[in-house]
C-alpha atoms as one frame of an Amber mdcrd trajectory, in Angstrom:
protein
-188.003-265.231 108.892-188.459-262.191 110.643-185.184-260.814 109.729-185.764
-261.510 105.678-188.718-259.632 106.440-186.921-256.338 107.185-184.020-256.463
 104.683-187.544-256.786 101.816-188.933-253.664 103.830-185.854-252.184 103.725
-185.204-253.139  99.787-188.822-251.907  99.149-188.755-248.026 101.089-185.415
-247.924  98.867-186.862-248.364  95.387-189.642-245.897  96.448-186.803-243.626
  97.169-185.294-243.985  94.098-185.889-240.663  91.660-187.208-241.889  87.895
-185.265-242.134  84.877-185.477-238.798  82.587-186.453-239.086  79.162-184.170
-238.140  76.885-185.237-235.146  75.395-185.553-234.494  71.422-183.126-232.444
  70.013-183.585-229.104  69.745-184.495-228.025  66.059-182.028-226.084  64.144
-183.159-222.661  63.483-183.603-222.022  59.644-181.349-219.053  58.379-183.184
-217.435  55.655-180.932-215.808  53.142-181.140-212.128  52.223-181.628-212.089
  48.181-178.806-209.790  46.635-179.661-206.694  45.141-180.541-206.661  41.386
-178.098-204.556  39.734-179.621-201.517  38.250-179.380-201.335  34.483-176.710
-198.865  32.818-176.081-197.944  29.755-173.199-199.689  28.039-169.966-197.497
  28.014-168.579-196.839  24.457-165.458-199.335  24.475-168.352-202.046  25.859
-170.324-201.934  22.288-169.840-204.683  19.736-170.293-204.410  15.785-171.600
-207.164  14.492-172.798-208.000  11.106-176.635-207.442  12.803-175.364-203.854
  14.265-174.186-202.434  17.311-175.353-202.484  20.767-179.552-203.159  20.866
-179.082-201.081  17.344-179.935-203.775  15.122-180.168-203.121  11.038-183.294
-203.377   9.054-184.987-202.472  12.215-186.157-198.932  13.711-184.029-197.780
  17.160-185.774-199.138  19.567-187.516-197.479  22.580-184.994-197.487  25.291
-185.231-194.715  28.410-183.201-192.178  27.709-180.982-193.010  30.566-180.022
-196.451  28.882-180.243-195.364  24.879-177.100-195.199  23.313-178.127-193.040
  20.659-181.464-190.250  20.771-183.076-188.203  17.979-181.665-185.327  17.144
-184.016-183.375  15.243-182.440-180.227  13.917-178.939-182.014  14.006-178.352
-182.144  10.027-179.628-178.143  10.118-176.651-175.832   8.946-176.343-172.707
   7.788-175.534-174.223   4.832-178.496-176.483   4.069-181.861-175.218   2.933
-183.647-177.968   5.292-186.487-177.446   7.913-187.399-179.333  11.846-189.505
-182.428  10.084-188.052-182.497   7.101-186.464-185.675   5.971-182.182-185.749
   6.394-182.819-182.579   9.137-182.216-184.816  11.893-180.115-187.326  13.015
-179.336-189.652  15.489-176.754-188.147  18.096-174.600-191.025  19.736-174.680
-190.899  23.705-171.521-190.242  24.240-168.949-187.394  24.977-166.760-188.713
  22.108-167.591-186.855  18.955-169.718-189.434  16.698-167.799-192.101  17.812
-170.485-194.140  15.742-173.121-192.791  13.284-176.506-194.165  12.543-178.325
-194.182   9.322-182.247-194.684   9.543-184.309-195.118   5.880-185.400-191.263
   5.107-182.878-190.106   7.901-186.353-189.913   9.866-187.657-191.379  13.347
-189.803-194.857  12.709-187.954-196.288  10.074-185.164-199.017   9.604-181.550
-198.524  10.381-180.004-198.826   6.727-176.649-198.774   8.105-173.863-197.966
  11.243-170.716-196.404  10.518-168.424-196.707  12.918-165.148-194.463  12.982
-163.800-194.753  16.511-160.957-196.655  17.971-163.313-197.115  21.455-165.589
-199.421  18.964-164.566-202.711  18.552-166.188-206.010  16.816-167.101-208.907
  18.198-163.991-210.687  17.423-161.193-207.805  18.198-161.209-205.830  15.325
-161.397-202.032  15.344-159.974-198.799  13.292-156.146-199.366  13.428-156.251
-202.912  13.054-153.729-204.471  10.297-155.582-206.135   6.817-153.944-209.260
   8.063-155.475-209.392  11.586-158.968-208.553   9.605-158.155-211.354   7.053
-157.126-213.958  10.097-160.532-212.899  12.474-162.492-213.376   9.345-161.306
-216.497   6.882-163.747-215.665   3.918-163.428-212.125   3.746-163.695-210.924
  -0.061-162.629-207.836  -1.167-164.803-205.532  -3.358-162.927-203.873  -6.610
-162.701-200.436  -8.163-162.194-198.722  -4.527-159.649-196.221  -4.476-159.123
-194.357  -1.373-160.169-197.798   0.604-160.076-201.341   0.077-163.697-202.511
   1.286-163.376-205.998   2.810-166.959-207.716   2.462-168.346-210.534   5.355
-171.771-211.592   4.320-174.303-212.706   6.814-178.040-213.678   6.456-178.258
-210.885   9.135-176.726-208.295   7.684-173.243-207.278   6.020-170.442-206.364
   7.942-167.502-204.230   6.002-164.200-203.035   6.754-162.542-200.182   4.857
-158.672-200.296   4.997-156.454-198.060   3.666-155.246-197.832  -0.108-152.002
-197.140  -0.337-152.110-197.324  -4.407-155.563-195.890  -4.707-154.750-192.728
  -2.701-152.852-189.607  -3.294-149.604-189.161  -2.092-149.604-188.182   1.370
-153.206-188.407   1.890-152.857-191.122   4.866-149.991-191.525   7.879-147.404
-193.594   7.153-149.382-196.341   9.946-152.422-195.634   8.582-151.851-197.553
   5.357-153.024-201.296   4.957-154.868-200.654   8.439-159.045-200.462   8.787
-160.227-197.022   8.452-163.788-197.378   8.653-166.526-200.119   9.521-169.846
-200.480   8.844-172.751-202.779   9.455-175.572-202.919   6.553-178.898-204.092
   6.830-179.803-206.866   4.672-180.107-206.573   0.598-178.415-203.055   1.463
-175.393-202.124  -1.185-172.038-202.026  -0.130-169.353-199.317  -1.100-166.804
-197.225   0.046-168.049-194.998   2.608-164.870-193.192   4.184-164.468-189.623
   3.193-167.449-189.961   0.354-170.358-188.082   0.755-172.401-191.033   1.839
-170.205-190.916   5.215-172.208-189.798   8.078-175.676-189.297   9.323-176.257
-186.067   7.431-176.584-185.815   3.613-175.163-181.761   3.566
């Protein structure tokens, strides 16, 4: 008995001995990475070949409405208002038709704008646009063949007794978008290049219940009356 005695002792001091279990600890939590927003791009004004003529206008230059507000930074046109003044006109600074609105843009009038009274404040009557930088919304500019005009918009009419241009119509509750290609029977010999013929020589947008005619080389053409 005495020697089962000492093996319990023994069996005893060793579980007091003994180190306790660890706890297994929770795992550690991951640490959130917080992402950096990215930097709102700055606003810029559109370059030329970006602008789209629409039946509604060009740009934020939207017919039947006045030019909008825009910073000058961002405005792709700004009042001009001695720009009609000539030596040859009789008009004054304030005077209706002695001002214009100058396009933003190193190109000469790549586009010209047409307010009602030629006067700050009032609706944009029409756009004319004469450069090849200036394209529609469906891939039509000056230089482009009748045929691509007539394939980009099925539709199309064509208004009569032009001479020097052929005015292609597209009607819109918007506005009216027109293309003026050139006439080779309408036009004096010589008068247009060889590639010039049967190819869009001038576009315009038109502000609703606006009338349509030939603008190229007329004296309706441009933002200034003289």
């Amino acid at each position: 008995m005495l020697f089962a005695g000492v093996i319990t002792a023994a069996v005893i001091a060793l579980d007091a001995c003994a180190s306790p279990s660890e706890t297994p600890s929770s795992p550690s939590p991951t640490p959130t990475v917080s992402s950096t927003p990215s930097p709102t791009a700055e606003p810029v004004r559109p370059t030329l070949d970006e602008l789209r003529l629409t039946a509604d206008g060009l740009g934020d230059l939207v017919v039947g409405e006045p030019v909008p507000e825009t910073p000058p930074d961002l405005a792709i046109v700004a009042f001009d208002p001695r720009g009609c003044i000539s030596e040859e006109s009789t008009l004054v600074e304030g005077e209706p038709g002695a001002g214009f609105w100058r396009p933003s843009y190193p190109e000469d009038r790549p586009f010209q704008v047409v307010t009602e009274g030629r006067v700050q404040g009032t609706p944009i009557i029409n756009i004319q646009v004469g450069s090849e930088s200036v394209l529609t919304d469906t891939g039509i500019g000056i230089g482009s063949g009748v045929d691509e005009v007539l394939a980009a918009y099925p539709g199309i009419t064509v208004m009569p007794g032009a001479l020097l241009t052929l005015v292609y119509v597209v009607e819109a509750p918007e506005g009216t978008l027109a293309f003026e290609i050139a006439n080779p029977a309408g036009s004096p010999e010589g008068y247009w290049e060889p590639e010039q013929l049967n190819t869009v020589a001038y576009m315009v947008a038109y502000a609703p219940g606006q009338s349509v005619s030939a603008v190229y080389a007329t004296d309706t053409a441009g933002a200034c009356t003289v």
